[in-house]
Amino acid sequence: MGEFRVHRVRFFNYVPSGIRCVAYNNQSNRLAVSRTDGTVEIYNLSANYFQEKFFPGHESRATEALCWAKGQRLFSAGLNGEIIEYDLQALHIKYSMDAFGGPIWSMTASPSGSQLLIGCEDGSVKLFQITSDKIQFERNFDRQKSRILSLSWHPSGTHIAAGSIDYVSVFDVKSGSATHKMIVDRRYMGVSKRKCIIWGVAFLSDGTVISVDSAGKVQLWDSATGTLVKSHLIANADVQSIAVSDQEDSFVVGTAEGTVFHFQLVSVTSSSNEKQWVRTKPFQHHTHDVRAVAHSPTALISGGTDTHLVIRPLMEKVEVKNYDAALRKITFPHRCLISCSKKRHLLLFQFAHHLELWRLGSTVATGKNGDILPLSKNADHLLQLKTKGPENIISSCISPCGSWIAYSTASRFFLYRLSYEHENISLQKVPKMPAFLRSALQILFSEDSTKLFVASNQGSLHIIQLLEGHFKHLHTFQPRSGTVEAMCLLAVSPDGKWLAASGTSAGVHIYSLKELKAYCTVPAYNFPVTALAIAPNTNNLVIAHSDQQVFEYSIPDKQYTEWSRAIQKQGFHHLWLQRDTPITHISFHPKRPTHILLHDAYMFCIIDKSLPLPNDRTLLYSPVSLTNESDVRRRTAHAFKISKKYKPLLFMELLDERTLVAVERPLDDIIAQLPPPIKKKKFGT
Amino acid sequence: MAALEEEFTLSGVPLGAGPDGLLGVEPSDKTDQFLVTDSGRTVILYKVSDQKPLGSWSVKQGQTITCPAVCNFQTGEYIVVHDDKVLRIWNNEDVNLDKVFKATLAAEVYRIHSIQGTEPLVLFKKGAVRGLEALLAEPQQKIETVISDEEMIKWTKIFMVFKHPVLIFITEKHGNYFAYVQMCNSRILSRYTLLPGREEKPVIQSFTASVDRKFILLMSLSSDGCIYETLIPTHPSDPEKNQVVVRSLLLKAVVSGNAPNGVALSVLDRDHVAVLETSPSAPKDCLSIWNIKFQTLQASKELLQGTSGQLWYYRENLFMLHGKFLTVIPYKCKMSSLAGALGKLKHIQDPGTHAVPHFVNWETSQEYGLGSQNSEQSRILRSRKVEVSLQPAVSASTQLLLTIKNDTEKHIEVELRKFLAIKQTPDFHTVIGDIVTRLLGRCKAEPSFYPRNCLMQLIQTHVLSYSLCPGLMEVALEKTDVQTLQLCLQQFPDVPESVTCACLKIFLSISDDSLQETDISAELVFGYSDTVQDEKMEGQTEIMENGFNPKEENCNKEKPKGTTEETTLSPVTPKRAALLRNAVLHSAYSEAFLLPHLKDIPAQHVTLFLQYLYFLYLKCSENATMTLPGIHPPTLNQIMDWICLLLDANFTVVVMIPEAKRLLINLYKFVKAQISVYSELNKIEVSFRELQKLNQEKNNTELYSIEVLELF
């Protein structure tokens, strides 16, 4: 396959935001996750846990509660006092509405899904009616003394439980008055704490209210009498979240120590019908606070300050021991945050509120496999570009020539012209960018850097002609009539003739740039597209899907290529299909048309289409060390050349035929930037 | 699987069998017809399927048949020898033996052998062999002497080996046995000396043989009841030389050792032999079929009317003289299967009842070593042992249960010993449980009855538990039987906390005098808890840790004088210490259930126990490994847990007692020291973590590098 010089980059100082809420939707098997920076992500659990959509964050919009209602409508509420509904098709905020109760701490949808209940800082509990396109305030419940931190509906919809500070109240929904007030013991291991915060409540259909609090207790109350039934002391720190399964036979709580406890309703004795909640399994997949938990029918889902989303399948619920039975830990976004100028060896890093431009170093030395070459020039940090305003950057791109940088936020689009004079860089903002370019989900420059392609969240694709210092709007491909699906992935052919775009769920559309019209659509496939690229010369479109399938589609022939058919016929290697991160980037070797480079977070692979395909009996991953000649021959036997040397791998690109750039983000570096976890004593416990 | 079928008798006149039985049973040229020669004057031809005689011939009064009649398969004529030398040949039509062909020979005949495919061969008593034709051509020809004077032919048989007859005969001389193999065609006679195997007693009772191409497999049944085999080559390498063959053990203890007279052996097929044993004492004899390969008994049959100790086997029929009649037992051998080969119990049944099939339980039978079996059964076969051991166990237990009802303690003990000696039947648990329940029942009924020794023995069987006999500890508590209680605490896995606590109360409150009388195993408590006189010894037994003597350290430097005294002097007597240490500290408990009971213990006793625990703790900390010497020492954790429990339960009381003050102060100091140690450790941990972080940073400073990667 050959020898490469790899620029191994670890200075991308990216830290994902901590997870604040998770909400699981049973109907669509999707998971909504909100982060502390206000980002909301939608994961499709059926599509191999792919993060298919996201809503960019906003500094003032700290999400405190997230819930699904009326089927598949997603609402969030936060400390700015607003309730927000998201448009899951167009990927923007449908509307936001002030609840007039101060910061909102909690929100829950009624069992029927038609009402929304929020708990506010001022101690009020407000009921909203969900109408077909908006929400409408209905009434207030009896106001409590302190903020309402948690809420839960009784499955029949007649009562609610509200967790506050030091007590849990039970409200009658009809009258809106509190029927019981259950005071929680403040004492924590004999020491009286100042306050006991009820972080979470859950109302079960038999009238039991489960509360979790800052004293480390999980308590079960009888809502009819308002008495404490059972108390489990499970942690030395706060218990911050609770989620109950739909069958109400198990629930899960997350603690500030990073532990997730599973509780199950089990029979007291094998024969009797009397059942009891028993703490069954502790899981320690987090190092920091578990701020949010969810309970899907087959898995426990947890997330917290340490930024990992952990999906832990319940083995007793998993019917077949397949790939879904494995523990998933999702840390990095499933999209590319890095773009690269091949010509000038530049890397553009995208952060929430700024961009960084780096120039790669160089070396004159040569070496053999595994050598680290002495640098003749180190990497330079050229530029830091800060956004104005509270909005997060949605997408960004640097042109292949390195002289243009574009990025977009929810409300604006920015284009900059870079000029290089020896070691000096000057940056010039291109003024008067049209408003329709805002909230672009993907930005792409053509290979010759003369055109800019922008995929907007409205489903339209804009083509901008770039001229020296200014621009011209060339064309807009409008979405098919009736669809407003956002386009999130773009690919342009190196010869500038073709543009491929893919939405969140529907297939890949191909447009002819010469004729400026839609050319064809790749046959639909069930799983979302994770990466797209068009090969030079052949104009073959390579598509990677979240189920790890890779297709090659010939644009001129309007059909899948022979190679693609061959690999579909034989099937991918089972180990290839078992990888748990999606392919986020595809590129091609400039000199070897048969080579495709693709990577996910834990490996990169060069597929040599001229070699035979591996079957399930062959070794997919070649061993790390090379021992002898025959070994080498054996390893060159199949088309997939895989290296797991760089991980977690966020970006990989071929700069030229002998040079690769790999951007790694070691987990230890992320952990080092997180706040310290709660210290647990090792001695004297 | 070999099986004996229903026997039947060949009716007709009772055979005039003398004490020696029949002369022989020989096949005739027709299947199903056999020539039976009795030891008197008569030859009878039987048709077996009809169970009827077809013909009968007798020699004249005064003449005696000396050799069993045979059939000449080539001519269909019958041949018999009477008065040693007179040969008679006749056929079915002849009625009177007097009138048939007669030839008088020059030497005494031992046997005539007739076999399909060759002419009959005549074996003379002196070992010479002649073909019948050649002999008849010149009856008075001279017969040479082959064997020496004192040798006597004991047994003989003929085989066809590669279509040539081979005749073998065994001679005996002064207890030594010789085998002669006569190749009749080449007239080669080979002589072999049979050497006894190492473990064999030399008296051979019976022979049988089979042939397997190159070897004659000679089996012999010795008087020790074992079958030995000898391989004799049919084509000797050096016929001139006197050769030696060794007998080796094939099957052990087929026959019980003390049945010396009349044992017959017959090879049935490659894997099976039939053994007929007669015993002098009982009139019943026994026929058994053994599988040689698996060494198992396949079938057996008792013959109640006695046999002559002779056995013939032709064409799937076993012949023997049963009482006065010739009995035929058809025998079938199907394919051997493992299940079949595993065998069948030799069923010793009462007359009149039918055999019930028994199966061997390999699980249990493997564990039974040589128990207290009757010496007559010493077969390897495990199945039999199970059988034998089961019977007395059951009877012993019933016997025992009967005894418990009303006998004296002494008697019960004797019976129990007997029962325990047999030991370990599958239902041992239940039987023991039953016995204990009966014993306790009687204890309750008669207050004076308390079979302590029995109970202790039963506890030591390791099969009892508290739940199996809840009354046992109750009774022991009533009788303040500390010895039994100690045993119970040690052996039972499931003593409830209330009972543990009750025991503890007794252990603490019982007076030293009464404790002295009891016989408590104070194992290893002496080593360190006894008074000063043991100190020297103790010093020697203590482990030296890196050349550091903890004792010295303790006494001389660290501890003030007062505590030195405490460390060396146990606050309780060794016997009490043994009770507390070996029984109570080891017992299982759960805190919540134990605490309320601990509150009931009087304050003085709590103090005493605390003192003892503290003493144990100090003993522990003398040692670098923080353990107590001994085989099963309580762990430091156990000791600390008990201290905590006792204090939790009784702190308010103990704090008021002046004697306990000193102890409490010591404990307080100890806890305080621990806390400071742990807080220091926690501080150190933080420093270490910082160091670790620094270390990591050093490794990860490489933020950018250019590497060479080769992809294959």
Short mmCIF file of N, CA and C in Angstrom, two decimals, chain B residues 305-415:
data_model
loop_
_atom_site.label_atom_id
_atom_site.label_comp_id
_atom_site.label_asym_id
_atom_site.label_seq_id
_atom_site.Cartn_x
_atom_site.Cartn_y
_atom_site.Cartn_z
N GLN B 305 -30.19 -77.64 43.82
CA GLN B 305 -30.06 -79.06 44.16
C GLN B 305 -28.64 -79.56 44.05
N GLY B 306 -27.73 -78.69 43.84
CA GLY B 306 -26.34 -79.11 43.81
C GLY B 306 -25.95 -79.64 42.45
N THR B 307 -24.69 -79.52 42.13
CA THR B 307 -24.22 -80.03 40.85
C THR B 307 -23.02 -80.91 41.09
N SER B 308 -22.57 -81.47 40.01
CA SER B 308 -21.39 -82.32 40.13
C SER B 308 -20.12 -81.51 39.93
N GLY B 309 -20.29 -80.24 39.73
CA GLY B 309 -19.09 -79.41 39.51
C GLY B 309 -18.53 -79.58 38.12
N GLN B 310 -19.40 -79.97 37.20
CA GLN B 310 -18.93 -80.12 35.84
C GLN B 310 -19.77 -79.23 34.93
N LEU B 311 -19.15 -78.79 33.87
CA LEU B 311 -19.85 -77.85 33.01
C LEU B 311 -19.39 -78.10 31.57
N TRP B 312 -20.37 -78.20 30.70
CA TRP B 312 -20.01 -78.33 29.26
C TRP B 312 -20.73 -77.25 28.51
N TYR B 313 -20.14 -76.84 27.44
CA TYR B 313 -20.77 -75.79 26.65
C TYR B 313 -20.66 -76.13 25.18
N TYR B 314 -21.81 -76.39 24.58
CA TYR B 314 -21.82 -76.60 23.13
C TYR B 314 -22.98 -75.84 22.53
N ARG B 315 -22.72 -75.15 21.48
CA ARG B 315 -23.78 -74.56 20.66
C ARG B 315 -24.82 -73.82 21.49
N GLU B 316 -24.37 -72.84 22.19
CA GLU B 316 -25.24 -71.97 22.98
C GLU B 316 -26.00 -72.68 24.07
N ASN B 317 -25.52 -73.84 24.46
CA ASN B 317 -26.18 -74.52 25.57
C ASN B 317 -25.14 -74.88 26.62
N LEU B 318 -25.50 -74.61 27.84
CA LEU B 318 -24.64 -75.03 28.94
C LEU B 318 -25.25 -76.29 29.54
N PHE B 319 -24.42 -77.29 29.75
CA PHE B 319 -24.91 -78.54 30.31
C PHE B 319 -24.30 -78.74 31.68
N MET B 320 -25.12 -79.21 32.58
CA MET B 320 -24.56 -79.56 33.88
C MET B 320 -25.49 -80.54 34.56
N LEU B 321 -24.95 -81.23 35.49
CA LEU B 321 -25.76 -82.18 36.22
C LEU B 321 -26.34 -81.47 37.42
N HIS B 322 -27.62 -81.27 37.36
CA HIS B 322 -28.27 -80.55 38.44
C HIS B 322 -29.13 -81.54 39.21
N GLY B 323 -28.72 -81.86 40.43
CA GLY B 323 -29.38 -82.93 41.16
C GLY B 323 -29.13 -84.24 40.43
N LYS B 324 -30.19 -84.87 40.08
CA LYS B 324 -30.03 -86.16 39.41
C LYS B 324 -30.15 -86.02 37.91
N PHE B 325 -30.52 -84.87 37.47
CA PHE B 325 -30.83 -84.75 36.05
C PHE B 325 -29.85 -83.84 35.33
N LEU B 326 -29.75 -84.10 34.07
CA LEU B 326 -28.92 -83.24 33.25
C LEU B 326 -29.74 -82.00 32.90
N THR B 327 -29.18 -80.87 33.23
CA THR B 327 -29.90 -79.62 33.00
C THR B 327 -29.22 -78.85 31.87
N VAL B 328 -30.05 -78.28 31.06
CA VAL B 328 -29.52 -77.47 29.96
C VAL B 328 -29.94 -76.02 30.20
N ILE B 329 -29.00 -75.15 30.15
CA ILE B 329 -29.33 -73.73 30.26
C ILE B 329 -28.89 -73.07 28.96
N PRO B 330 -29.83 -72.66 28.17
CA PRO B 330 -29.43 -71.95 26.94
C PRO B 330 -28.80 -70.61 27.32
N TYR B 331 -27.78 -70.27 26.58
CA TYR B 331 -27.06 -69.03 26.89
C TYR B 331 -26.95 -68.22 25.62
N LYS B 332 -27.28 -66.96 25.75
CA LYS B 332 -27.19 -66.08 24.57
C LYS B 332 -26.26 -64.92 24.92
N CYS B 333 -25.43 -64.61 24.00
CA CYS B 333 -24.62 -63.41 24.22
C CYS B 333 -24.89 -62.44 23.11
N LYS B 334 -25.53 -61.36 23.46
CA LYS B 334 -25.74 -60.31 22.47
C LYS B 334 -24.54 -59.39 22.48
N MET B 335 -24.61 -58.38 21.63
CA MET B 335 -23.51 -57.41 21.55
C MET B 335 -23.31 -56.75 22.91
N SER B 336 -22.08 -56.66 23.27
CA SER B 336 -21.79 -56.01 24.55
C SER B 336 -22.01 -54.51 24.44
N SER B 337 -22.73 -54.01 25.36
CA SER B 337 -22.84 -52.56 25.45
C SER B 337 -22.29 -52.16 26.80
N LEU B 338 -21.97 -50.89 26.91
CA LEU B 338 -21.38 -50.46 28.19
C LEU B 338 -22.38 -50.67 29.31
N ALA B 339 -23.61 -50.31 29.00
CA ALA B 339 -24.63 -50.46 30.04
C ALA B 339 -24.73 -51.90 30.47
N GLY B 340 -24.63 -52.76 29.47
CA GLY B 340 -24.69 -54.18 29.81
C GLY B 340 -23.47 -54.60 30.58
N ALA B 341 -22.34 -54.07 30.13
CA ALA B 341 -21.09 -54.50 30.74
C ALA B 341 -20.95 -54.00 32.15
N LEU B 342 -21.64 -52.91 32.46
CA LEU B 342 -21.52 -52.38 33.82
C LEU B 342 -21.96 -53.40 34.85
N GLY B 343 -22.76 -54.34 34.37
CA GLY B 343 -22.96 -55.48 35.21
C GLY B 343 -24.21 -55.46 36.01
N LYS B 344 -24.32 -56.45 36.69
CA LYS B 344 -25.54 -56.78 37.36
C LYS B 344 -25.09 -57.28 38.70
N LEU B 345 -25.91 -57.06 39.69
CA LEU B 345 -25.49 -57.53 41.00
C LEU B 345 -25.65 -59.02 41.09
N LYS B 346 -24.71 -59.58 41.74
CA LYS B 346 -24.89 -60.99 42.01
C LYS B 346 -25.91 -61.08 43.11
N HIS B 347 -27.04 -61.52 42.75
CA HIS B 347 -28.14 -61.38 43.67
C HIS B 347 -28.25 -62.61 44.57
N ILE B 348 -28.10 -62.29 45.83
CA ILE B 348 -28.23 -63.40 46.78
C ILE B 348 -29.67 -63.38 47.25
N GLN B 349 -30.39 -64.28 46.72
CA GLN B 349 -31.81 -64.19 47.01
C GLN B 349 -32.27 -65.38 47.85
N ASP B 350 -33.37 -65.15 48.46
CA ASP B 350 -33.96 -66.24 49.22
C ASP B 350 -34.57 -67.22 48.22
N PRO B 351 -34.57 -68.49 48.58
CA PRO B 351 -35.13 -69.46 47.64
C PRO B 351 -36.59 -69.11 47.36
N GLY B 352 -36.94 -69.26 46.12
CA GLY B 352 -38.33 -69.03 45.77
C GLY B 352 -38.60 -67.66 45.21
N THR B 353 -37.80 -66.67 45.54
CA THR B 353 -38.06 -65.34 44.99
C THR B 353 -37.30 -65.18 43.69
N HIS B 354 -37.76 -64.24 42.92
CA HIS B 354 -37.14 -64.02 41.62
C HIS B 354 -36.07 -62.96 41.69
N ALA B 355 -35.20 -63.04 40.76
CA ALA B 355 -34.12 -62.06 40.72
C ALA B 355 -34.67 -60.70 40.30
N VAL B 356 -34.25 -59.70 41.00
CA VAL B 356 -34.63 -58.33 40.65
C VAL B 356 -33.38 -57.65 40.11
N PRO B 357 -33.48 -56.99 38.99
CA PRO B 357 -32.28 -56.35 38.48
C PRO B 357 -31.83 -55.19 39.36
N HIS B 358 -30.57 -55.12 39.55
CA HIS B 358 -29.99 -54.02 40.34
C HIS B 358 -29.11 -53.20 39.45
N PHE B 359 -29.00 -51.94 39.79
CA PHE B 359 -28.11 -51.08 39.01
C PHE B 359 -27.08 -50.48 39.93
N VAL B 360 -25.94 -50.29 39.37
CA VAL B 360 -24.86 -49.75 40.17
C VAL B 360 -24.95 -48.24 40.15
N ASN B 361 -24.84 -47.66 41.30
CA ASN B 361 -24.76 -46.20 41.37
C ASN B 361 -23.30 -45.82 41.43
N TRP B 362 -22.78 -45.36 40.30
CA TRP B 362 -21.34 -45.08 40.26
C TRP B 362 -20.98 -43.90 41.12
N GLU B 363 -21.91 -42.98 41.26
CA GLU B 363 -21.64 -41.79 42.06
C GLU B 363 -21.24 -42.17 43.47
N THR B 364 -22.06 -43.02 44.02
CA THR B 364 -21.81 -43.34 45.41
C THR B 364 -20.78 -44.43 45.54
N SER B 365 -20.83 -45.36 44.62
CA SER B 365 -20.00 -46.53 44.84
C SER B 365 -18.52 -46.19 44.78
N GLN B 366 -18.20 -45.15 44.06
CA GLN B 366 -16.78 -44.84 43.94
C GLN B 366 -16.17 -44.41 45.27
N GLU B 367 -17.00 -43.82 46.08
CA GLU B 367 -16.44 -43.30 47.32
C GLU B 367 -16.19 -44.39 48.36
N TYR B 368 -16.85 -45.47 48.17
CA TYR B 368 -16.73 -46.48 49.21
C TYR B 368 -15.44 -47.24 49.05
N GLY B 369 -14.59 -47.05 49.95
CA GLY B 369 -13.37 -47.81 49.94
C GLY B 369 -13.67 -49.18 50.50
N LEU B 370 -12.62 -49.82 50.93
CA LEU B 370 -12.85 -51.11 51.55
C LEU B 370 -13.43 -50.87 52.93
N GLY B 371 -14.66 -51.04 53.03
CA GLY B 371 -15.31 -50.77 54.30
C GLY B 371 -15.16 -51.95 55.23
N SER B 372 -16.07 -52.03 56.11
CA SER B 372 -16.01 -53.14 57.06
C SER B 372 -16.78 -54.31 56.45
N GLN B 373 -16.28 -54.79 55.36
CA GLN B 373 -17.00 -55.84 54.66
C GLN B 373 -16.65 -57.19 55.24
N ASN B 374 -17.55 -58.09 54.97
CA ASN B 374 -17.24 -59.46 55.33
C ASN B 374 -16.12 -59.89 54.40
N SER B 375 -15.26 -60.68 54.94
CA SER B 375 -14.04 -60.96 54.20
C SER B 375 -14.31 -61.84 52.99
N GLU B 376 -15.44 -62.49 52.98
CA GLU B 376 -15.66 -63.42 51.87
C GLU B 376 -15.82 -62.70 50.54
N GLN B 377 -16.26 -61.47 50.59
CA GLN B 377 -16.44 -60.74 49.34
C GLN B 377 -15.30 -59.76 49.17
N SER B 378 -14.36 -60.12 48.35
CA SER B 378 -13.29 -59.17 48.16
C SER B 378 -13.07 -58.90 46.67
N ARG B 379 -14.09 -59.11 45.90
CA ARG B 379 -14.01 -58.82 44.46
C ARG B 379 -13.79 -57.33 44.26
N ILE B 380 -13.18 -56.98 43.13
CA ILE B 380 -13.05 -55.56 42.81
C ILE B 380 -14.41 -54.99 42.49
N LEU B 381 -15.23 -55.85 41.96
CA LEU B 381 -16.50 -55.35 41.46
C LEU B 381 -17.17 -54.50 42.50
N ARG B 382 -17.43 -53.28 42.11
CA ARG B 382 -17.95 -52.33 43.08
C ARG B 382 -19.39 -52.60 43.39
N SER B 383 -20.06 -53.06 42.38
CA SER B 383 -21.49 -53.22 42.55
C SER B 383 -21.82 -54.09 43.75
N ARG B 384 -21.02 -55.10 43.91
CA ARG B 384 -21.33 -56.00 45.00
C ARG B 384 -21.19 -55.34 46.34
N LYS B 385 -20.18 -54.49 46.41
CA LYS B 385 -19.93 -53.87 47.70
C LYS B 385 -21.08 -52.98 48.12
N VAL B 386 -21.59 -52.28 47.14
CA VAL B 386 -22.71 -51.42 47.46
C VAL B 386 -23.82 -52.26 48.03
N GLU B 387 -24.03 -53.31 47.34
CA GLU B 387 -25.10 -54.20 47.73
C GLU B 387 -24.91 -54.62 49.18
N VAL B 388 -23.72 -55.09 49.46
CA VAL B 388 -23.49 -55.65 50.78
C VAL B 388 -23.54 -54.54 51.84
N SER B 389 -23.00 -53.38 51.48
CA SER B 389 -22.93 -52.35 52.50
C SER B 389 -24.29 -51.73 52.77
N LEU B 390 -25.11 -51.71 51.75
CA LEU B 390 -26.42 -51.11 51.95
C LEU B 390 -27.23 -51.88 52.97
N GLN B 391 -27.20 -53.15 52.83
CA GLN B 391 -28.07 -53.97 53.65
C GLN B 391 -27.85 -53.70 55.14
N PRO B 392 -26.64 -53.85 55.63
CA PRO B 392 -26.46 -53.67 57.07
C PRO B 392 -26.72 -52.23 57.51
N ALA B 393 -26.46 -51.25 56.63
CA ALA B 393 -26.66 -49.87 57.04
C ALA B 393 -28.11 -49.64 57.40
N VAL B 394 -28.95 -50.11 56.54
CA VAL B 394 -30.36 -49.90 56.79
C VAL B 394 -30.78 -50.64 58.05
N SER B 395 -30.30 -51.84 58.12
CA SER B 395 -30.72 -52.61 59.28
C SER B 395 -30.15 -51.98 60.55
N ALA B 396 -28.89 -51.47 60.43
CA ALA B 396 -28.28 -50.86 61.62
C ALA B 396 -29.06 -49.64 62.07
N SER B 397 -29.51 -48.87 61.09
CA SER B 397 -30.22 -47.66 61.48
C SER B 397 -31.55 -48.01 62.13
N THR B 398 -32.23 -48.99 61.57
CA THR B 398 -33.50 -49.36 62.19
C THR B 398 -33.25 -49.91 63.58
N GLN B 399 -32.20 -50.69 63.65
CA GLN B 399 -31.81 -51.25 64.94
C GLN B 399 -31.55 -50.13 65.93
N LEU B 400 -30.83 -49.12 65.43
CA LEU B 400 -30.44 -47.99 66.27
C LEU B 400 -31.67 -47.23 66.73
N LEU B 401 -32.56 -47.00 65.78
CA LEU B 401 -33.76 -46.25 66.13
C LEU B 401 -34.57 -46.98 67.19
N LEU B 402 -34.56 -48.29 67.08
CA LEU B 402 -35.24 -49.09 68.09
C LEU B 402 -34.58 -48.93 69.45
N THR B 403 -33.24 -48.95 69.40
CA THR B 403 -32.48 -48.86 70.63
C THR B 403 -32.75 -47.54 71.35
N ILE B 404 -32.82 -46.47 70.52
CA ILE B 404 -32.99 -45.15 71.10
C ILE B 404 -34.24 -45.08 71.95
N LYS B 405 -35.23 -45.81 71.51
CA LYS B 405 -36.51 -45.72 72.19
C LYS B 405 -36.41 -45.99 73.69
N ASN B 406 -35.69 -47.01 74.04
CA ASN B 406 -35.76 -47.34 75.47
C ASN B 406 -34.48 -47.90 76.07
N ASP B 407 -33.41 -47.91 75.33
CA ASP B 407 -32.20 -48.50 75.91
C ASP B 407 -31.41 -47.48 76.71
N THR B 408 -30.35 -47.95 77.31
CA THR B 408 -29.51 -47.03 78.08
C THR B 408 -28.60 -46.25 77.16
N GLU B 409 -28.05 -45.18 77.71
CA GLU B 409 -27.16 -44.33 76.91
C GLU B 409 -25.99 -45.13 76.37
N LYS B 410 -25.47 -45.98 77.25
CA LYS B 410 -24.28 -46.77 76.87
C LYS B 410 -24.60 -47.62 75.64
N HIS B 411 -25.75 -48.26 75.75
CA HIS B 411 -26.13 -49.15 74.67
C HIS B 411 -26.32 -48.38 73.36
N ILE B 412 -26.96 -47.24 73.49
CA ILE B 412 -27.20 -46.43 72.29
C ILE B 412 -25.88 -46.04 71.66
N GLU B 413 -24.93 -45.71 72.52
CA GLU B 413 -23.65 -45.30 72.00
C GLU B 413 -22.99 -46.42 71.21
N VAL B 414 -23.09 -47.62 71.76
CA VAL B 414 -22.50 -48.77 71.07
C VAL B 414 -23.15 -48.95 69.71
N GLU B 415 -24.48 -48.88 69.71
CA GLU B 415 -25.20 -49.06 68.45
C GLU B 415 -24.83 -47.97 67.44
#
